[in-house]
Amino acid sequence: MDRDVPPYTIAQGNDTLRIRGINLMGLRRRGFPPNTLRHLTAAVRTWTTRTDLSRQQRLEQMTHDHGHIPEAKTLITFLAARSTPAPRSHKPPQDTPAPMP
C-alpha cells in the first residue's frame, strides 16, 4: 500500500487502495456512540458509491449531511486534503524485460 488509509476506515488493495467501510468493530470497542457510527458509515458510503458526483460534490454532500459530527469532519478533512490520487507502483509491466545496465 502506498498511501494512508483514511481515519476510521478499513481498506484493501496493493496498487489501488479501496475503502471498504468503517472499522466498525474497532470503533465499537473504543466506545464510539451509535449515532457517530451511523454518520461515519453514511459518509463513507457517499464517498465510495456516489460515482455520479464529482469528488468535490461528494465532499460537499458529506459536509452537508455529516459535517456536524466531529469524527466525520475529521474523515472529510482527510479526504479533502488528498488533492490527487496516489501514484501507482513503479514496477515495470510483467511482459517487459527490465532495462540492461
mmCIF file of N, CA and C in Angstrom:
data_model
loop_
_atom_site.group_PDB
_atom_site.id
_atom_site.type_symbol
_atom_site.label_atom_id
_atom_site.label_comp_id
_atom_site.label_asym_id
_atom_site.label_seq_id
_atom_site.Cartn_x
_atom_site.Cartn_y
_atom_site.Cartn_z
ATOM 1 N N MET A 1 0.854 -1.164 0.000
ATOM 2 C CA MET A 1 0.000 0.000 0.000
ATOM 3 C C MET A 1 0.901 1.229 0.000
ATOM 4 N N ASP A 2 0.548 2.210 -0.795
ATOM 5 C CA ASP A 2 1.432 3.347 -0.951
ATOM 6 C C ASP A 2 0.841 4.663 -0.457
ATOM 7 N N ARG A 3 -0.212 4.601 0.339
ATOM 8 C CA ARG A 3 -0.753 5.831 0.929
ATOM 9 C C ARG A 3 -1.506 5.496 2.203
ATOM 10 N N ASP A 4 -1.840 6.535 2.956
ATOM 11 C CA ASP A 4 -2.512 6.344 4.234
ATOM 12 C C ASP A 4 -3.971 5.945 4.044
ATOM 13 N N VAL A 5 -4.443 5.123 4.954
ATOM 14 C CA VAL A 5 -5.855 4.752 4.990
ATOM 15 C C VAL A 5 -6.597 5.868 5.725
ATOM 16 N N PRO A 6 -7.718 6.337 5.190
ATOM 17 C CA PRO A 6 -8.466 7.397 5.869
ATOM 18 C C PRO A 6 -8.863 6.987 7.288
ATOM 19 N N PRO A 7 -8.958 7.951 8.191
ATOM 20 C CA PRO A 7 -9.311 7.634 9.578
ATOM 21 C C PRO A 7 -10.665 6.938 9.673
ATOM 22 N N TYR A 8 -10.740 6.036 10.629
ATOM 23 C CA TYR A 8 -11.960 5.301 10.978
ATOM 24 C C TYR A 8 -12.380 4.277 9.925
ATOM 25 N N THR A 9 -11.566 4.034 8.910
ATOM 26 C CA THR A 9 -11.974 3.141 7.832
ATOM 27 C C THR A 9 -11.093 1.900 7.765
ATOM 28 N N ILE A 10 -11.572 0.938 6.978
ATOM 29 C CA ILE A 10 -10.748 -0.212 6.595
ATOM 30 C C ILE A 10 -10.638 -0.163 5.079
ATOM 31 N N ALA A 11 -9.509 -0.643 4.588
ATOM 32 C CA ALA A 11 -9.263 -0.586 3.153
ATOM 33 C C ALA A 11 -8.503 -1.824 2.734
ATOM 34 N N GLN A 12 -8.491 -2.065 1.442
ATOM 35 C CA GLN A 12 -7.716 -3.176 0.918
ATOM 36 C C GLN A 12 -7.157 -2.781 -0.433
ATOM 37 N N GLY A 13 -6.143 -3.509 -0.853
ATOM 38 C CA GLY A 13 -5.548 -3.278 -2.154
ATOM 39 C C GLY A 13 -4.064 -3.050 -2.054
ATOM 40 N N ASN A 14 -3.365 -3.485 -3.079
ATOM 41 C CA ASN A 14 -1.926 -3.275 -3.131
ATOM 42 C C ASN A 14 -1.601 -2.060 -3.975
ATOM 43 N N ASP A 15 -1.929 -2.116 -5.242
ATOM 44 C CA ASP A 15 -1.636 -0.993 -6.126
ATOM 45 C C ASP A 15 -2.704 0.091 -6.047
ATOM 46 N N THR A 16 -3.932 -0.295 -5.852
ATOM 47 C CA THR A 16 -5.040 0.649 -5.756
ATOM 48 C C THR A 16 -5.742 0.447 -4.431
ATOM 49 N N LEU A 17 -5.707 1.457 -3.596
ATOM 50 C CA LEU A 17 -6.346 1.400 -2.285
ATOM 51 C C LEU A 17 -7.845 1.594 -2.441
ATOM 52 N N ARG A 18 -8.629 0.691 -1.885
ATOM 53 C CA ARG A 18 -10.088 0.805 -1.919
ATOM 54 C C ARG A 18 -10.623 0.801 -0.496
ATOM 55 N N ILE A 19 -11.381 1.837 -0.175
ATOM 56 C CA ILE A 19 -12.018 1.917 1.139
ATOM 57 C C ILE A 19 -13.184 0.941 1.128
ATOM 58 N N ARG A 20 -13.240 0.058 2.117
ATOM 59 C CA ARG A 20 -14.290 -0.953 2.186
ATOM 60 C C ARG A 20 -15.394 -0.604 3.167
ATOM 61 N N GLY A 21 -15.156 0.334 4.061
ATOM 62 C CA GLY A 21 -16.156 0.725 5.045
ATOM 63 C C GLY A 21 -15.471 1.255 6.284
ATOM 64 N N ILE A 22 -16.247 1.453 7.324
ATOM 65 C CA ILE A 22 -15.635 1.912 8.571
ATOM 66 C C ILE A 22 -15.162 0.702 9.368
ATOM 67 N N ASN A 23 -14.238 0.940 10.258
ATOM 68 C CA ASN A 23 -13.732 -0.109 11.141
ATOM 69 C C ASN A 23 -14.720 -0.253 12.301
ATOM 70 N N LEU A 24 -15.861 -0.802 11.989
ATOM 71 C CA LEU A 24 -16.971 -0.868 12.930
ATOM 72 C C LEU A 24 -16.595 -1.586 14.221
ATOM 73 N N MET A 25 -15.949 -2.725 14.103
ATOM 74 C CA MET A 25 -15.603 -3.489 15.294
ATOM 75 C C MET A 25 -14.650 -2.699 16.195
ATOM 76 N N GLY A 26 -13.632 -2.109 15.608
ATOM 77 C CA GLY A 26 -12.667 -1.338 16.384
ATOM 78 C C GLY A 26 -13.290 -0.103 17.012
ATOM 79 N N LEU A 27 -14.154 0.575 16.266
ATOM 80 C CA LEU A 27 -14.795 1.777 16.793
ATOM 81 C C LEU A 27 -15.773 1.436 17.921
ATOM 82 N N ARG A 28 -16.484 0.332 17.784
ATOM 83 C CA ARG A 28 -17.373 -0.112 18.874
ATOM 84 C C ARG A 28 -16.564 -0.437 20.124
ATOM 85 N N ARG A 29 -15.438 -1.134 19.916
ATOM 86 C CA ARG A 29 -14.570 -1.484 21.046
ATOM 87 C C ARG A 29 -14.073 -0.237 21.766
ATOM 88 N N ARG A 30 -13.844 0.830 21.003
ATOM 89 C CA ARG A 30 -13.353 2.081 21.586
ATOM 90 C C ARG A 30 -14.475 2.939 22.175
ATOM 91 N N GLY A 31 -15.720 2.462 22.065
ATOM 92 C CA GLY A 31 -16.834 3.152 22.712
ATOM 93 C C GLY A 31 -17.461 4.284 21.919
ATOM 94 N N PHE A 32 -17.297 4.289 20.601
ATOM 95 C CA PHE A 32 -17.931 5.326 19.795
ATOM 96 C C PHE A 32 -19.444 5.157 19.855
ATOM 97 N N PRO A 33 -20.183 6.255 20.014
ATOM 98 C CA PRO A 33 -21.648 6.165 20.099
ATOM 99 C C PRO A 33 -22.275 5.694 18.782
ATOM 100 N N PRO A 34 -23.400 5.012 18.868
ATOM 101 C CA PRO A 34 -24.087 4.523 17.659
ATOM 102 C C PRO A 34 -24.380 5.627 16.642
ATOM 103 N N ASN A 35 -24.743 6.815 17.095
ATOM 104 C CA ASN A 35 -25.035 7.910 16.170
ATOM 105 C C ASN A 35 -23.798 8.284 15.353
ATOM 106 N N THR A 36 -22.653 8.312 15.988
ATOM 107 C CA THR A 36 -21.404 8.605 15.283
ATOM 108 C C THR A 36 -21.107 7.522 14.263
ATOM 109 N N LEU A 37 -21.312 6.269 14.638
ATOM 110 C CA LEU A 37 -21.069 5.157 13.720
ATOM 111 C C LEU A 37 -21.988 5.233 12.507
ATOM 112 N N ARG A 38 -23.239 5.607 12.723
ATOM 113 C CA ARG A 38 -24.187 5.748 11.608
ATOM 114 C C ARG A 38 -23.730 6.838 10.643
ATOM 115 N N HIS A 39 -23.299 7.971 11.200
ATOM 116 C CA HIS A 39 -22.847 9.075 10.335
ATOM 117 C C HIS A 39 -21.562 8.723 9.599
ATOM 118 N N LEU A 40 -20.628 8.062 10.259
ATOM 119 C CA LEU A 40 -19.400 7.649 9.588
ATOM 120 C C LEU A 40 -19.702 6.656 8.463
ATOM 121 N N THR A 41 -20.578 5.703 8.737
ATOM 122 C CA THR A 41 -20.958 4.719 7.727
ATOM 123 C C THR A 41 -21.587 5.409 6.518
ATOM 124 N N ALA A 42 -22.493 6.324 6.777
ATOM 125 C CA ALA A 42 -23.163 7.030 5.685
ATOM 126 C C ALA A 42 -22.185 7.913 4.910
ATOM 127 N N ALA A 43 -21.261 8.560 5.603
ATOM 128 C CA ALA A 43 -20.268 9.406 4.926
ATOM 129 C C ALA A 43 -19.379 8.564 4.009
ATOM 130 N N VAL A 44 -18.913 7.435 4.508
ATOM 131 C CA VAL A 44 -18.077 6.551 3.691
ATOM 132 C C VAL A 44 -18.873 6.016 2.508
ATOM 133 N N ARG A 45 -20.118 5.695 2.734
ATOM 134 C CA ARG A 45 -20.968 5.210 1.638
ATOM 135 C C ARG A 45 -21.102 6.290 0.563
ATOM 136 N N THR A 46 -21.280 7.538 0.957
ATOM 137 C CA THR A 46 -21.344 8.632 -0.017
ATOM 138 C C THR A 46 -20.046 8.714 -0.808
ATOM 139 N N TRP A 47 -18.917 8.615 -0.115
ATOM 140 C CA TRP A 47 -17.614 8.717 -0.766
ATOM 141 C C TRP A 47 -17.387 7.576 -1.756
ATOM 142 N N THR A 48 -17.788 6.371 -1.391
ATOM 143 C CA THR A 48 -17.446 5.201 -2.208
ATOM 144 C C THR A 48 -18.485 4.842 -3.263
ATOM 145 N N THR A 49 -19.723 5.260 -3.104
ATOM 146 C CA THR A 49 -20.757 4.800 -4.035
ATOM 147 C C THR A 49 -21.361 5.887 -4.910
ATOM 148 N N ARG A 50 -21.181 7.143 -4.587
ATOM 149 C CA ARG A 50 -21.799 8.213 -5.373
ATOM 150 C C ARG A 50 -20.914 8.597 -6.551
ATOM 151 N N THR A 51 -20.742 7.659 -7.472
ATOM 152 C CA THR A 51 -19.883 7.890 -8.629
ATOM 153 C C THR A 51 -20.503 8.873 -9.621
ATOM 154 N N ASP A 52 -21.785 9.181 -9.427
ATOM 155 C CA ASP A 52 -22.436 10.164 -10.286
ATOM 156 C C ASP A 52 -22.037 11.590 -9.907
ATOM 157 N N LEU A 53 -21.400 11.752 -8.749
ATOM 158 C CA LEU A 53 -20.965 13.067 -8.290
ATOM 159 C C LEU A 53 -19.459 13.211 -8.457
ATOM 160 N N SER A 54 -19.011 14.443 -8.669
ATOM 161 C CA SER A 54 -17.574 14.690 -8.725
ATOM 162 C C SER A 54 -17.001 14.556 -7.309
ATOM 163 N N ARG A 55 -15.691 14.505 -7.239
ATOM 164 C CA ARG A 55 -15.014 14.414 -5.939
ATOM 165 C C ARG A 55 -15.452 15.580 -5.044
ATOM 166 N N GLN A 56 -15.438 16.798 -5.597
ATOM 167 C CA GLN A 56 -15.817 17.983 -4.832
ATOM 168 C C GLN A 56 -17.282 17.914 -4.389
ATOM 169 N N GLN A 57 -18.160 17.446 -5.258
ATOM 170 C CA GLN A 57 -19.574 17.329 -4.895
ATOM 171 C C GLN A 57 -19.780 16.307 -3.776
ATOM 172 N N ARG A 58 -19.033 15.202 -3.820
ATOM 173 C CA ARG A 58 -19.136 14.212 -2.745
ATOM 174 C C ARG A 58 -18.685 14.808 -1.417
ATOM 175 N N LEU A 59 -17.576 15.567 -1.442
ATOM 176 C CA LEU A 59 -17.104 16.210 -0.210
ATOM 177 C C LEU A 59 -18.141 17.190 0.328
ATOM 178 N N GLU A 60 -18.737 17.970 -0.565
ATOM 179 C CA GLU A 60 -19.771 18.925 -0.148
ATOM 180 C C GLU A 60 -20.986 18.210 0.427
ATOM 181 N N GLN A 61 -21.405 17.126 -0.207
ATOM 182 C CA GLN A 61 -22.550 16.350 0.284
ATOM 183 C C GLN A 61 -22.251 15.772 1.662
ATOM 184 N N MET A 62 -21.053 15.217 1.823
ATOM 185 C CA MET A 62 -20.661 14.654 3.118
ATOM 186 C C MET A 62 -20.629 15.733 4.198
ATOM 187 N N THR A 63 -20.091 16.901 3.851
ATOM 188 C CA THR A 63 -20.027 18.004 4.821
ATOM 189 C C THR A 63 -21.431 18.452 5.212
ATOM 190 N N HIS A 64 -22.299 18.569 4.229
ATOM 191 C CA HIS A 64 -23.680 18.987 4.496
ATOM 192 C C HIS A 64 -24.401 17.985 5.400
ATOM 193 N N ASP A 65 -24.270 16.700 5.084
ATOM 194 C CA ASP A 65 -25.018 15.669 5.795
ATOM 195 C C ASP A 65 -24.388 15.243 7.123
ATOM 196 N N HIS A 66 -23.042 15.291 7.208
ATOM 197 C CA HIS A 66 -22.370 14.683 8.360
ATOM 198 C C HIS A 66 -21.315 15.566 9.016
ATOM 199 N N GLY A 67 -21.099 16.773 8.496
ATOM 200 C CA GLY A 67 -20.034 17.645 8.998
ATOM 201 C C GLY A 67 -20.195 18.099 10.429
ATOM 202 N N HIS A 68 -21.395 17.963 10.990
ATOM 203 C CA HIS A 68 -21.617 18.362 12.384
ATOM 204 C C HIS A 68 -21.109 17.312 13.374
ATOM 205 N N ILE A 69 -20.730 16.148 12.882
ATOM 206 C CA ILE A 69 -20.168 15.089 13.728
ATOM 207 C C ILE A 69 -18.642 15.228 13.667
ATOM 208 N N PRO A 70 -17.964 15.462 14.795
ATOM 209 C CA PRO A 70 -16.514 15.716 14.758
ATOM 210 C C PRO A 70 -15.710 14.634 14.045
ATOM 211 N N GLU A 71 -16.033 13.377 14.263
ATOM 212 C CA GLU A 71 -15.288 12.287 13.627
ATOM 213 C C GLU A 71 -15.505 12.283 12.111
ATOM 214 N N ALA A 72 -16.720 12.580 11.683
ATOM 215 C CA ALA A 72 -16.998 12.667 10.246
ATOM 216 C C ALA A 72 -16.244 13.852 9.643
ATOM 217 N N LYS A 73 -16.181 14.952 10.372
ATOM 218 C CA LYS A 73 -15.439 16.121 9.901
ATOM 219 C C LYS A 73 -13.963 15.775 9.727
ATOM 220 N N THR A 74 -13.401 14.981 10.638
ATOM 221 C CA THR A 74 -12.012 14.538 10.524
ATOM 222 C C THR A 74 -11.820 13.726 9.250
ATOM 223 N N LEU A 75 -12.735 12.818 8.992
ATOM 224 C CA LEU A 75 -12.673 11.999 7.780
ATOM 225 C C LEU A 75 -12.766 12.867 6.527
ATOM 226 N N ILE A 76 -13.696 13.789 6.507
ATOM 227 C CA ILE A 76 -13.901 14.673 5.356
ATOM 228 C C ILE A 76 -12.659 15.531 5.112
ATOM 229 N N THR A 77 -12.088 16.066 6.172
ATOM 230 C CA THR A 77 -10.878 16.877 6.056
ATOM 231 C C THR A 77 -9.728 16.060 5.473
ATOM 232 N N PHE A 78 -9.589 14.824 5.923
ATOM 233 C CA PHE A 78 -8.548 13.936 5.399
ATOM 234 C C PHE A 78 -8.748 13.706 3.907
ATOM 235 N N LEU A 79 -9.974 13.371 3.511
ATOM 236 C CA LEU A 79 -10.251 13.096 2.099
ATOM 237 C C LEU A 79 -10.060 14.345 1.244
ATOM 238 N N ALA A 80 -10.427 15.501 1.765
ATOM 239 C CA ALA A 80 -10.270 16.752 1.019
ATOM 240 C C ALA A 80 -8.796 17.100 0.826
ATOM 241 N N ALA A 81 -7.958 16.707 1.759
ATOM 242 C CA ALA A 81 -6.532 17.031 1.681
ATOM 243 C C ALA A 81 -5.816 16.202 0.613
ATOM 244 N N ARG A 82 -6.398 15.098 0.226
ATOM 245 C CA ARG A 82 -5.803 14.272 -0.837
ATOM 246 C C ARG A 82 -6.147 14.903 -2.171
ATOM 247 N N SER A 83 -5.282 15.777 -2.652
ATOM 248 C CA SER A 83 -5.607 16.527 -3.865
ATOM 249 C C SER A 83 -5.547 15.670 -5.121
ATOM 250 N N THR A 84 -4.680 14.668 -5.130
ATOM 251 C CA THR A 84 -4.584 13.789 -6.288
ATOM 252 C C THR A 84 -4.462 12.360 -5.808
ATOM 253 N N PRO A 85 -4.856 11.411 -6.632
ATOM 254 C CA PRO A 85 -4.680 10.014 -6.250
ATOM 255 C C PRO A 85 -3.205 9.689 -6.080
ATOM 256 N N ALA A 86 -2.925 8.729 -5.246
ATOM 257 C CA ALA A 86 -1.549 8.287 -5.037
ATOM 258 C C ALA A 86 -1.025 7.647 -6.314
ATOM 259 N N PRO A 87 0.269 7.812 -6.585
ATOM 260 C CA PRO A 87 0.813 7.190 -7.794
ATOM 261 C C PRO A 87 0.800 5.685 -7.687
ATOM 262 N N ARG A 88 0.672 5.034 -8.822
ATOM 263 C CA ARG A 88 0.745 3.576 -8.857
ATOM 264 C C ARG A 88 2.185 3.152 -8.654
ATOM 265 N N SER A 89 2.368 1.898 -8.375
ATOM 266 C CA SER A 89 3.697 1.333 -8.197
ATOM 267 C C SER A 89 4.521 1.548 -9.470
ATOM 268 N N HIS A 90 5.806 1.720 -9.312
ATOM 269 C CA HIS A 90 6.671 1.955 -10.457
ATOM 270 C C HIS A 90 7.309 0.670 -10.969
ATOM 271 N N LYS A 91 6.677 -0.449 -10.761
ATOM 272 C CA LYS A 91 7.180 -1.726 -11.259
ATOM 273 C C LYS A 91 6.977 -1.783 -12.773
ATOM 274 N N PRO A 92 7.960 -2.310 -13.516
ATOM 275 C CA PRO A 92 7.731 -2.466 -14.954
ATOM 276 C C PRO A 92 6.678 -3.541 -15.193
ATOM 277 N N PRO A 93 5.917 -3.452 -16.295
ATOM 278 C CA PRO A 93 4.936 -4.494 -16.589
ATOM 279 C C PRO A 93 5.609 -5.851 -16.673
ATOM 280 N N GLN A 94 4.874 -6.898 -16.348
ATOM 281 C CA GLN A 94 5.420 -8.249 -16.296
ATOM 282 C C GLN A 94 6.017 -8.711 -17.619
ATOM 283 N N ASP A 95 5.427 -8.327 -18.741
ATOM 284 C CA ASP A 95 5.912 -8.823 -20.019
ATOM 285 C C ASP A 95 7.033 -7.963 -20.628
ATOM 286 N N THR A 96 7.432 -6.894 -19.958
ATOM 287 C CA THR A 96 8.509 -6.044 -20.426
ATOM 288 C C THR A 96 9.765 -6.337 -19.636
ATOM 289 N N PRO A 97 10.847 -6.728 -20.299
ATOM 290 C CA PRO A 97 12.068 -7.004 -19.560
ATOM 291 C C PRO A 97 12.650 -5.728 -18.954
ATOM 292 N N ALA A 98 13.308 -5.874 -17.840
ATOM 293 C CA ALA A 98 13.953 -4.748 -17.172
ATOM 294 C C ALA A 98 15.092 -4.235 -18.043
ATOM 295 N N PRO A 99 15.370 -2.926 -18.018
ATOM 296 C CA PRO A 99 16.460 -2.380 -18.834
ATOM 297 C C PRO A 99 17.805 -2.949 -18.413
ATOM 298 N N MET A 100 18.687 -3.096 -19.396
ATOM 299 C CA MET A 100 20.034 -3.599 -19.137
ATOM 300 C C MET A 100 20.894 -2.468 -18.583
ATOM 301 N N PRO A 101 21.819 -2.769 -17.660
ATOM 302 C CA PRO A 101 22.680 -1.696 -17.121
ATOM 303 C C PRO A 101 23.700 -1.224 -18.123
#
